[in-house]
Short mmCIF file of C-alpha atoms and ligand atoms in Angstrom, two decimals:
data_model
loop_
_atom_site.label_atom_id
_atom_site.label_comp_id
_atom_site.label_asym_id
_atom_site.label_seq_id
_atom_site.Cartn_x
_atom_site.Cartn_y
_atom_site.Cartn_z
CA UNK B 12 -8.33 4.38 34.54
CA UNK B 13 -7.83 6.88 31.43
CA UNK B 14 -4.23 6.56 32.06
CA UNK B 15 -3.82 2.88 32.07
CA UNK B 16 -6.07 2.70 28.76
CA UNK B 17 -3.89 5.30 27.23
CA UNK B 18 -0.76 3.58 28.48
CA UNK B 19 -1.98 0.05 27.05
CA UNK B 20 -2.99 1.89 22.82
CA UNK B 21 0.31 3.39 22.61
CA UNK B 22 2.23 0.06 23.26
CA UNK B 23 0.00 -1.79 20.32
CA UNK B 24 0.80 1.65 18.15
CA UNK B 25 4.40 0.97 18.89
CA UNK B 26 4.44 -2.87 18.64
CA UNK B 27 2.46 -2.17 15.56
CA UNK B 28 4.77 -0.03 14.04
CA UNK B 29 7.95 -2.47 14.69
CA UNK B 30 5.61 -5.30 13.22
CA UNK B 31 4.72 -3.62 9.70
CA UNK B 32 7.75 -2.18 9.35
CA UNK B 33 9.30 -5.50 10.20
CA UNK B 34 6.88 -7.46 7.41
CA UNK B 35 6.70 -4.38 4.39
CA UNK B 36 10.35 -4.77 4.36
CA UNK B 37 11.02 -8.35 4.71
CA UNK B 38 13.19 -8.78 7.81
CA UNK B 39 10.36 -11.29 8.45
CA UNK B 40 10.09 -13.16 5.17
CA UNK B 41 6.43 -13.92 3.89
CA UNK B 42 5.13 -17.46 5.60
CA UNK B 43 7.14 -16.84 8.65
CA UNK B 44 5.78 -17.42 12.17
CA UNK B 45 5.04 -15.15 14.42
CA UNK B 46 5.80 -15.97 18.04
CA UNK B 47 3.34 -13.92 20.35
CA UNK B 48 5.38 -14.74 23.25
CA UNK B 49 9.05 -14.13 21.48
CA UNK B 50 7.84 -10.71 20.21
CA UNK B 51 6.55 -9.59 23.60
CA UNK B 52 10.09 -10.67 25.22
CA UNK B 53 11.95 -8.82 22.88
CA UNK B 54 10.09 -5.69 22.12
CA UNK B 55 9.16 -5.42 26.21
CA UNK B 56 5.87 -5.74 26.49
CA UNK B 57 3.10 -7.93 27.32
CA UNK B 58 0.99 -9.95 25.42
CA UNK B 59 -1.97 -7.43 25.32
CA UNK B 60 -0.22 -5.01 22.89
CA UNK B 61 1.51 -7.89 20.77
CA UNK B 62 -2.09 -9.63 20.12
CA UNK B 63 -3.42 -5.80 19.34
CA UNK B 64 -1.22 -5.15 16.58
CA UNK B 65 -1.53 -8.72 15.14
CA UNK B 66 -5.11 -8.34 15.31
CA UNK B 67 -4.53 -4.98 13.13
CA UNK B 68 -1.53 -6.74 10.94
CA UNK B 69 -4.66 -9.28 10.39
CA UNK B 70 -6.86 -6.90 8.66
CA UNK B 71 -4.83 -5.05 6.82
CA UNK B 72 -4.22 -8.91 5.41
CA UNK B 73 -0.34 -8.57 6.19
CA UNK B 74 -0.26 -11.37 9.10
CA UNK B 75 -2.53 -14.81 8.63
CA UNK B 76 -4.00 -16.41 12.19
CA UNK B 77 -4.64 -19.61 11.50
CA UNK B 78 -6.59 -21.39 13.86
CA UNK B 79 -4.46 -24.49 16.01
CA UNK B 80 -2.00 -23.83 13.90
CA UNK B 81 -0.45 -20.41 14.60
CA UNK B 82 0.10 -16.45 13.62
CA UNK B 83 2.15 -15.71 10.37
CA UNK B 84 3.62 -13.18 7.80
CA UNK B 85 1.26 -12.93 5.08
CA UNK B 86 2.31 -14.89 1.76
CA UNK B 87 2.54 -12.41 -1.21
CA UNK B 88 2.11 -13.39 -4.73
CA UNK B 89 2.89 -12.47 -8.33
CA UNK B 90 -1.13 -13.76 -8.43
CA UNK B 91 -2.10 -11.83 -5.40
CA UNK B 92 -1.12 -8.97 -7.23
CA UNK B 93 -2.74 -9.58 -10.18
CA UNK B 94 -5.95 -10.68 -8.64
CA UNK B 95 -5.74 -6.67 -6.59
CA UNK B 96 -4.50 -5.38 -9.31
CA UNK B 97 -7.44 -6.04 -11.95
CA UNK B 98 -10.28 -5.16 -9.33
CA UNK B 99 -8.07 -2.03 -8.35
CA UNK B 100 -8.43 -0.94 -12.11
CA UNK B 101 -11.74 -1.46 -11.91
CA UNK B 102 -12.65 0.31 -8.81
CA UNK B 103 -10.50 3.49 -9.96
CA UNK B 104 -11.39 3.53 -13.12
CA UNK B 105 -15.35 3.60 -11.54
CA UNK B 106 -13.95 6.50 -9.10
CA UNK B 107 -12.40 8.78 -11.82
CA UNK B 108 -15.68 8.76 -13.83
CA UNK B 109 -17.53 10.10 -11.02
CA UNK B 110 -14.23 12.31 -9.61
CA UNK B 111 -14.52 13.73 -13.11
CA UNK B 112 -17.31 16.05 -12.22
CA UNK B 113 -16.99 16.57 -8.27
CA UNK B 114 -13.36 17.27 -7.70
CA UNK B 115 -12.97 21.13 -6.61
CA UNK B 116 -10.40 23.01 -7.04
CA UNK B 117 -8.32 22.36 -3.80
CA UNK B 118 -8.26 18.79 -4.48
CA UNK B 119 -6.79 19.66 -7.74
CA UNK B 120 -4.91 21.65 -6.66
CA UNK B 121 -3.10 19.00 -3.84
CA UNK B 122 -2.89 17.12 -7.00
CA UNK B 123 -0.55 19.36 -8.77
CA UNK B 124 1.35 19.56 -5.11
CA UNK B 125 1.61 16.02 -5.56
CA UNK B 126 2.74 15.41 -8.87
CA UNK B 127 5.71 18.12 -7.83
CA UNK B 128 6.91 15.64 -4.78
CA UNK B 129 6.92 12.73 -6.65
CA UNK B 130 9.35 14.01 -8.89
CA UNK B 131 11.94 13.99 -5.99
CA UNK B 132 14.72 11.19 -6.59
CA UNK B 133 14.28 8.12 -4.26
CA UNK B 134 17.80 7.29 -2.97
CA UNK B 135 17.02 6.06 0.61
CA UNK B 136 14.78 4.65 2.36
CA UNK B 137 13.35 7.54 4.05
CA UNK B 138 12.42 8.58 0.33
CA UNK B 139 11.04 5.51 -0.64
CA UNK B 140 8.16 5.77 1.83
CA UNK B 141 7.60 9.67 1.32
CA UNK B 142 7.39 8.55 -2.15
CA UNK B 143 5.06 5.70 -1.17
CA UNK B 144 2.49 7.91 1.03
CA UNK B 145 2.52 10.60 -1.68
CA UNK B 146 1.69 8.01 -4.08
CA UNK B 147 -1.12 6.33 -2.21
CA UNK B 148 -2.42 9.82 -1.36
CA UNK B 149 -2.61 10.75 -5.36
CA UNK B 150 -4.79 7.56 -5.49
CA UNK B 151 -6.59 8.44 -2.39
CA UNK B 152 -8.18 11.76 -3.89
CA UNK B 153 -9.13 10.50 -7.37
CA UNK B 154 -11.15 7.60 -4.65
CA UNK B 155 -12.71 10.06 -2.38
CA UNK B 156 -13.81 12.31 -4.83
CA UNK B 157 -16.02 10.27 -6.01
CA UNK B 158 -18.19 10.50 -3.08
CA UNK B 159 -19.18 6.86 -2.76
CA UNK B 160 -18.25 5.40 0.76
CA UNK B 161 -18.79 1.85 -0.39
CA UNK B 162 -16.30 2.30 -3.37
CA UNK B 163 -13.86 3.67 -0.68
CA UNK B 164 -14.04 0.70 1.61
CA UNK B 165 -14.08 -1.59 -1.13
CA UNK B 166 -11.04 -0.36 -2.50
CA UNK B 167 -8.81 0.40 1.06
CA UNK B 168 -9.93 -3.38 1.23
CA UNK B 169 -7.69 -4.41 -1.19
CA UNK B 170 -4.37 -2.77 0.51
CA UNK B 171 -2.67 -2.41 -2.67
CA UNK B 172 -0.81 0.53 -1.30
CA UNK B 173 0.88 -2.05 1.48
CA UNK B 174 1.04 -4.78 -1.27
CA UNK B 175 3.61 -1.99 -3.42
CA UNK B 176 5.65 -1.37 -0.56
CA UNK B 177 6.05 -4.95 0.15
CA UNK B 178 7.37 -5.52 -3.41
CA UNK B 179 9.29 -2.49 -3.39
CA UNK B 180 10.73 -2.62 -0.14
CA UNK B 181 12.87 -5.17 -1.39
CA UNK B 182 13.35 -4.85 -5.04
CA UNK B 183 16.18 -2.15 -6.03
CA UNK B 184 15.69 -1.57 -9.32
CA UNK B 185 11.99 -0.11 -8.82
CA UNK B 186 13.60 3.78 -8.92
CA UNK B 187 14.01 2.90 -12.97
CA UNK B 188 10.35 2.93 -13.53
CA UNK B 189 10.26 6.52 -11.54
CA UNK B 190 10.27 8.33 -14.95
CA UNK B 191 7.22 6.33 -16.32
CA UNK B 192 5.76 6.75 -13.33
CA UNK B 193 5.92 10.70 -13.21
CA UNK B 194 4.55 10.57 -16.89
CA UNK B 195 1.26 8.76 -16.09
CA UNK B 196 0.88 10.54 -13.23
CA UNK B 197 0.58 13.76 -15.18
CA UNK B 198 -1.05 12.37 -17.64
CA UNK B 199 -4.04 11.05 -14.78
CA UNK B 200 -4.22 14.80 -13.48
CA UNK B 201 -4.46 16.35 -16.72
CA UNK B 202 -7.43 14.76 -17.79
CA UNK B 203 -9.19 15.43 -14.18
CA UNK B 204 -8.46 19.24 -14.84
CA UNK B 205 -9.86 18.91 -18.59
CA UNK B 206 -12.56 16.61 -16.93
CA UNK B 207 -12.36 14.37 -19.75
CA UNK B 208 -13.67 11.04 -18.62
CA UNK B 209 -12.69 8.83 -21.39
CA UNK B 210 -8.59 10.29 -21.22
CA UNK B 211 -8.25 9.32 -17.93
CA UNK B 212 -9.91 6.29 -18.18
CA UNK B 213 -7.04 5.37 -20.24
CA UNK B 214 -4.63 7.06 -18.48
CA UNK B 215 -5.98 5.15 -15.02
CA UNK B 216 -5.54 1.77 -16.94
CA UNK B 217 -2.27 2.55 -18.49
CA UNK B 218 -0.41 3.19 -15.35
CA UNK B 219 -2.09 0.47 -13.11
CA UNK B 220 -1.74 -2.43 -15.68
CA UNK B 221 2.31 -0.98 -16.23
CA UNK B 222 2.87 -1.01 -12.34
CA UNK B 223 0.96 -4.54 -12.08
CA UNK B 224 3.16 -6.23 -14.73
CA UNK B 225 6.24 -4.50 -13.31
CA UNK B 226 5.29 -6.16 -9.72
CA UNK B 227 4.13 -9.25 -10.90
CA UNK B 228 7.78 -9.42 -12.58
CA UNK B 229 9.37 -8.47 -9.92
CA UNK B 230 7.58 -11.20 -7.77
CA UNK B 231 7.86 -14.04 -10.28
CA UNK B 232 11.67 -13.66 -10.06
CA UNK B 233 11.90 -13.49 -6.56
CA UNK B 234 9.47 -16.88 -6.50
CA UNK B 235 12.35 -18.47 -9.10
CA UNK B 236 14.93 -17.43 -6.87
CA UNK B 237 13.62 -18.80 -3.69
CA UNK B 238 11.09 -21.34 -4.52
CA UNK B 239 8.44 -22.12 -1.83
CA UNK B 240 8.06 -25.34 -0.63
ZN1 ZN S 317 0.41 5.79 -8.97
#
């Protein structure tokens, strides 16, 4: 019995893995259908594991089941990221203010680790998501520290981490704003070490509203390119 239950959660981890992979960087294009049976035929399993990981996709808000109607990718918009983007803001900026005087010293100090592996150039793939997961963890800290498990479901709720990579994923000129980037970064763990609340208050706002308007750009074009119907 153990073994078939362990057998049965590693094939929705693997068709989960093909799926978000599959969505985050567009080989299936946002308002495309999902075919339970199709994906089961091709990736070799049976329906169990294919309705798992959809089930998961579904939370995470990256697949939409829509009842007598069908399963399908997740629509992404310049206003979907706007909408995340402003209660993101909101929700850090809450997190940093308490962060301010309960981060310790080794969560400062993964911080600085941070900052150094972000300034690694992004030239493949493979780099874009080690840059992505270092990013989100950055985030991540400044959230936890807080201390407030509401504010931490609330904002792992909004996904913007998977909403990035989704605009990233297929944009190529993203590794321009990489400079930018580094710059708010340090300027976001500077003011945690000085624990001055009202610097990186600023320095929260300055870098999510820059990366908002850059995706929200970077989405509007792509919607002018390919208009949906
Ligand atoms: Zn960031």
């Amino acid at each position: 019995m153990e073994f078939t239950k362990l057998q049965r959660e590693r094939a929705v981890d693997g068709v989960y893995k093909e799926l978000h992979q599959a969505i985050v960087s567009y080989r299936i294009k946002p308002g495309e259908r999902l075919h339970v049976e199709e994906l089961a035929t091709m990736l070799g399993v049976s329906l169990t594991p294919i309705r798992g990981a959809i089930q998961q996709l579904a939370t995470e808000g990256l697949v939409e089941v829509k009842p007598r109607s069908g399963t399908f990718v997740a629509s992404l918009t310049a206003e979907d990221v706007e909408e995340t983007f402003q209660i993101r803001c909101a929700l850090e900026c809450l997190a940093g203010e308490e962060a301010i005087g309960r981060i310790d010293e080794a969560g400062l100090r993964r911080l600085r680790d941070l900052l150094k592996s972000l300034k690694r150039p992004v030239r493949s793939e493979e780099d874009r998501r080690a840059h992505e997961l270092d990013n989100s963890e950055l985030h991540q800290i400044i959230i936890k520290a807080a201390g407030n498990r509401r504010l931490v479901e609330m904002y792992e709720a909004l996904n913007a981490h998977i909403k990035i990579a989704r605009v990233h994923s297929s944009e190529r000129d993203w590794p321009a704003r990489l400079r930018e980037e580094q710059a708010e970064h340090e300027a976001i763990v500077a003011a945690l070490e000085a624990r001055d609340a009202t610097r990186l208050r600023a320095a929260l706002r300055k870098h999510l509203y820059r990366a908002k308007d850059a995706l929200v750009a970077a989405l509007r074009a792509r919607e002018e390119q390919s208009p949906r119907p």
